[in-house]
PDB file of C-alpha atoms in Angstrom:
ATOM      1  CA  GLN A   1       9.294 -16.529  -3.077  1.00 89.00           C
ATOM      2  CA  VAL A   2       7.775 -12.995  -3.606  1.00 95.00           C
ATOM      3  CA  GLN A   3       9.842  -9.948  -4.405  1.00 97.00           C
ATOM      4  CA  LEU A   4       8.446  -6.514  -4.229  1.00 98.00           C
ATOM      5  CA  VAL A   5      10.303  -3.367  -5.486  1.00 96.00           C
ATOM      6  CA  GLU A   6       8.352  -0.036  -4.663  1.00 96.00           C
ATOM      7  CA  SER A   7       8.647   3.376  -6.499  1.00 95.00           C
ATOM      8  CA  GLY A   8       6.948   6.573  -6.725  1.00 96.00           C
ATOM      9  CA  GLY A   9       7.185   8.181  -3.364  1.00 94.00           C
ATOM     10  CA  GLY A  10       8.200  11.991  -3.227  1.00 97.00           C
ATOM     11  CA  SER A  11       7.287  15.391  -1.796  1.00 98.00           C
ATOM     12  CA  VAL A  12       3.859  17.102  -2.614  1.00 98.00           C
ATOM     13  CA  GLN A  13       1.784  19.909  -1.201  1.00 98.00           C
ATOM     14  CA  ALA A  14      -1.381  19.248   0.498  1.00 98.00           C
ATOM     15  CA  GLY A  15      -4.213  18.665  -1.734  1.00 98.00           C
ATOM     16  CA  GLY A  16      -1.791  17.123  -4.192  1.00 98.00           C
ATOM     17  CA  SER A  17      -1.523  13.414  -5.569  1.00 98.00           C
ATOM     18  CA  LEU A  18       0.936  10.815  -5.845  1.00 98.00           C
ATOM     19  CA  ARG A  19       0.952   7.229  -7.409  1.00 98.00           C
ATOM     20  CA  LEU A  20       3.055   4.568  -5.763  1.00 98.00           C
ATOM     21  CA  SER A  21       4.053   1.318  -7.598  1.00 98.00           C
ATOM     22  CA  CYS A  22       5.124  -2.116  -6.348  1.00 98.00           C
ATOM     23  CA  ALA A  23       6.529  -4.285  -8.745  1.00 98.00           C
ATOM     24  CA  ALA A  24       5.919  -7.883  -7.901  1.00 97.00           C
ATOM     25  CA  SER A  25       7.224 -11.121  -8.761  1.00 95.00           C
ATOM     26  CA  GLY A  26       6.058 -14.677  -7.461  1.00 94.00           C
ATOM     27  CA  TYR A  27       2.844 -15.957  -6.329  1.00 94.00           C
ATOM     28  CA  TYR A  28       0.554 -13.887  -3.885  1.00 96.00           C
ATOM     29  CA  SER A  29      -3.177 -13.624  -3.295  1.00 96.00           C
ATOM     30  CA  SER A  30      -3.218 -10.412  -1.446  1.00 97.00           C
ATOM     31  CA  VAL A  31      -1.175  -7.260  -1.281  1.00 98.00           C
ATOM     32  CA  CYS A  32      -1.600  -4.519   1.316  1.00 98.00           C
ATOM     33  CA  TRP A  33      -0.258  -1.106   1.724  1.00 98.00           C
ATOM     34  CA  PHE A  34       1.142  -0.027   5.060  1.00 98.00           C
ATOM     35  CA  ARG A  35       2.713   3.216   6.253  1.00 98.00           C
ATOM     36  CA  GLN A  36       4.671   4.244   9.233  1.00 98.00           C
ATOM     37  CA  ALA A  37       5.185   7.774  10.346  1.00 97.00           C
ATOM     38  CA  PRO A  38       8.014   8.630  12.730  1.00 92.00           C
ATOM     39  CA  GLY A  39       7.293   7.805  16.162  1.00 95.00           C
ATOM     40  CA  LYS A  40       4.118   5.980  15.172  1.00 96.00           C
ATOM     41  CA  GLU A  41       3.162   2.339  14.582  1.00 96.00           C
ATOM     42  CA  ARG A  42       3.073   0.862  11.155  1.00 97.00           C
ATOM     43  CA  GLU A  43      -0.608   0.859   9.951  1.00 97.00           C
ATOM     44  CA  TRP A  44      -2.278  -0.532   7.091  1.00 98.00           C
ATOM     45  CA  VAL A  45      -4.004   1.727   4.560  1.00 98.00           C
ATOM     46  CA  ALA A  46      -5.285  -0.360   1.582  1.00 98.00           C
ATOM     47  CA  LEU A  47      -5.762  -4.041   0.900  1.00 98.00           C
ATOM     48  CA  PHE A  48      -5.965  -5.311  -2.721  1.00 97.00           C
ATOM     49  CA  ASN A  49      -6.674  -9.034  -3.442  1.00 96.00           C
ATOM     50  CA  ILE A  50      -6.067 -10.616  -6.801  1.00 93.00           C
ATOM     51  CA  ASP A  51      -9.653 -11.055  -7.444  1.00 93.00           C
ATOM     52  CA  GLY A  52     -10.072  -7.320  -7.361  1.00 92.00           C
ATOM     53  CA  ARG A  53     -11.541  -6.720  -4.258  1.00 96.00           C
ATOM     54  CA  THR A  54     -10.210  -3.724  -2.074  1.00 97.00           C
ATOM     55  CA  THR A  55     -10.500  -2.586   1.287  1.00 98.00           C
ATOM     56  CA  TYR A  56      -9.394   0.684   2.725  1.00 98.00           C
ATOM     57  CA  ALA A  57      -8.790   2.096   6.214  1.00 98.00           C
ATOM     58  CA  ASP A  58     -11.051   4.731   7.246  1.00 97.00           C
ATOM     59  CA  SER A  59      -8.341   7.460   7.149  1.00 97.00           C
ATOM     60  CA  VAL A  60      -7.815   6.977   3.456  1.00 98.00           C
ATOM     61  CA  LYS A  61     -11.243   5.998   2.294  1.00 98.00           C
ATOM     62  CA  GLY A  62     -12.403   8.093  -0.751  1.00 98.00           C
ATOM     63  CA  ARG A  63      -8.831   9.463  -1.107  1.00 98.00           C
ATOM     64  CA  PHE A  64      -6.706   6.272  -1.973  1.00 98.00           C
ATOM     65  CA  THR A  65      -7.236   3.583  -4.540  1.00 98.00           C
ATOM     66  CA  ALA A  66      -5.421   0.311  -4.844  1.00 98.00           C
ATOM     67  CA  SER A  67      -5.203  -1.387  -8.258  1.00 97.00           C
ATOM     68  CA  LYS A  68      -3.114  -3.787 -10.206  1.00 96.00           C
ATOM     69  CA  ASP A  69      -1.920  -3.890 -13.794  1.00 96.00           C
ATOM     70  CA  ASN A  70      -1.847  -7.627 -14.539  1.00 93.00           C
ATOM     71  CA  ALA A  71       0.331  -7.273 -17.697  1.00 95.00           C
ATOM     72  CA  LYS A  72       2.920  -5.472 -15.772  1.00 95.00           C
ATOM     73  CA  ASN A  73       2.417  -7.528 -12.533  1.00 95.00           C
ATOM     74  CA  THR A  74       2.641  -4.215 -10.747  1.00 97.00           C
ATOM     75  CA  LEU A  75       0.332  -2.903  -7.882  1.00 98.00           C
ATOM     76  CA  TYR A  76      -0.467   0.701  -7.622  1.00 98.00           C
ATOM     77  CA  LEU A  77      -1.712   2.941  -4.695  1.00 98.00           C
ATOM     78  CA  GLN A  78      -3.353   6.208  -6.153  1.00 98.00           C
ATOM     79  CA  MET A  79      -3.250   8.929  -3.414  1.00 98.00           C
ATOM     80  CA  ASN A  80      -5.290  11.993  -4.025  1.00 98.00           C
ATOM     81  CA  SER A  81      -6.154  14.848  -1.904  1.00 98.00           C
ATOM     82  CA  LEU A  82      -3.231  14.318   0.131  1.00 98.00           C
ATOM     83  CA  LYS A  83      -3.003  15.715   3.795  1.00 98.00           C
ATOM     84  CA  PRO A  84       0.080  16.318   5.949  1.00 97.00           C
ATOM     85  CA  GLU A  85      -0.956  13.399   8.157  1.00 97.00           C
ATOM     86  CA  ASP A  86      -0.325  11.148   5.213  1.00 98.00           C
ATOM     87  CA  THR A  87       3.311  11.615   5.552  1.00 98.00           C
ATOM     88  CA  ALA A  88       5.098   8.505   6.188  1.00 98.00           C
ATOM     89  CA  MET A  89       7.318   5.599   4.675  1.00 98.00           C
ATOM     90  CA  TYR A  90       4.780   3.635   2.582  1.00 98.00           C
ATOM     91  CA  TYR A  91       5.368  -0.303   2.006  1.00 98.00           C
ATOM     92  CA  CYS A  92       3.622  -2.757  -0.009  1.00 98.00           C
ATOM     93  CA  ALA A  93       3.356  -6.238   1.496  1.00 98.00           C
ATOM     94  CA  ALA A  94       2.317  -9.479  -0.013  1.00 98.00           C
ATOM     95  CA  SER A  95       0.489 -12.636   1.431  1.00 97.00           C
ATOM     96  CA  GLY A  96       0.048 -16.081  -0.267  1.00 95.00           C
ATOM     97  CA  ARG A  97      -3.286 -16.242   1.644  1.00 94.00           C
ATOM     98  CA  THR A  98      -6.420 -14.562   0.619  1.00 95.00           C
ATOM     99  CA  VAL A  99      -6.702 -11.861   3.314  1.00 94.00           C
ATOM    100  CA  LEU A 100     -10.049 -10.052   3.948  1.00 92.00           C
ATOM    101  CA  GLY A 101     -11.179  -7.028   5.884  1.00 91.00           C
ATOM    102  CA  GLY A 102      -7.889  -5.698   6.682  1.00 94.00           C
ATOM    103  CA  CYS A 103      -4.153  -6.269   7.080  1.00 96.00           C
ATOM    104  CA  PRO A 104      -2.911  -8.184  10.033  1.00 95.00           C
ATOM    105  CA  ARG A 105       0.956  -7.920   9.811  1.00 93.00           C
ATOM    106  CA  TRP A 106       1.325 -11.611  10.657  1.00 95.00           C
ATOM    107  CA  ALA A 107      -0.343 -12.486   7.392  1.00 96.00           C
ATOM    108  CA  PHE A 108       2.096 -10.536   5.275  1.00 97.00           C
ATOM    109  CA  GLY A 109       5.428 -12.279   4.981  1.00 96.00           C
ATOM    110  CA  TYR A 110       7.094 -10.444   1.971  1.00 97.00           C
ATOM    111  CA  TRP A 111       7.663  -6.665   2.059  1.00 98.00           C
ATOM    112  CA  GLY A 112       9.015  -4.066  -0.235  1.00 97.00           C
ATOM    113  CA  GLN A 113      11.952  -1.731   0.758  1.00 97.00           C
ATOM    114  CA  GLY A 114       9.374   1.258   1.284  1.00 97.00           C
ATOM    115  CA  THR A 115       9.016   4.654  -0.399  1.00 97.00           C
ATOM    116  CA  GLN A 116       8.861   7.983   1.572  1.00 98.00           C
ATOM    117  CA  VAL A 117       5.904  10.351   0.998  1.00 98.00           C
ATOM    118  CA  THR A 118       5.978  13.683   2.360  1.00 98.00           C
ATOM    119  CA  VAL A 119       3.005  16.096   2.259  1.00 98.00           C
ATOM    120  CA  SER A 120       3.696  19.752   3.255  1.00 98.00           C
ATOM    121  CA  SER A 121       0.967  22.193   4.241  1.00 94.00           C
TER     122      SER A 121
END
């Protein structure tokens, strides 16, 4: 069983930065960050594999960085150069399998509670 607890959301002006945290327990191989804006479907933004490989959606490439602190068993999503279109509820999700190239929702059975990110122009 994997448990995920998120924190770090908030409000920021365009161009600013936020760092989301996802404290994890249990066994997992891959963690994906998803987001869902009002009226839109949930989309993935960043994939982190425990071997350190990362993959990013085109919309955030070069601005977001996924990482992990092994000592704390905490995953992070560093978000820089934020835009109003980044406004959404952000979720971390874990999979017991190694997921490559993207984040199909069926592969991720464990989810955090979500944290809101609001970017104003």
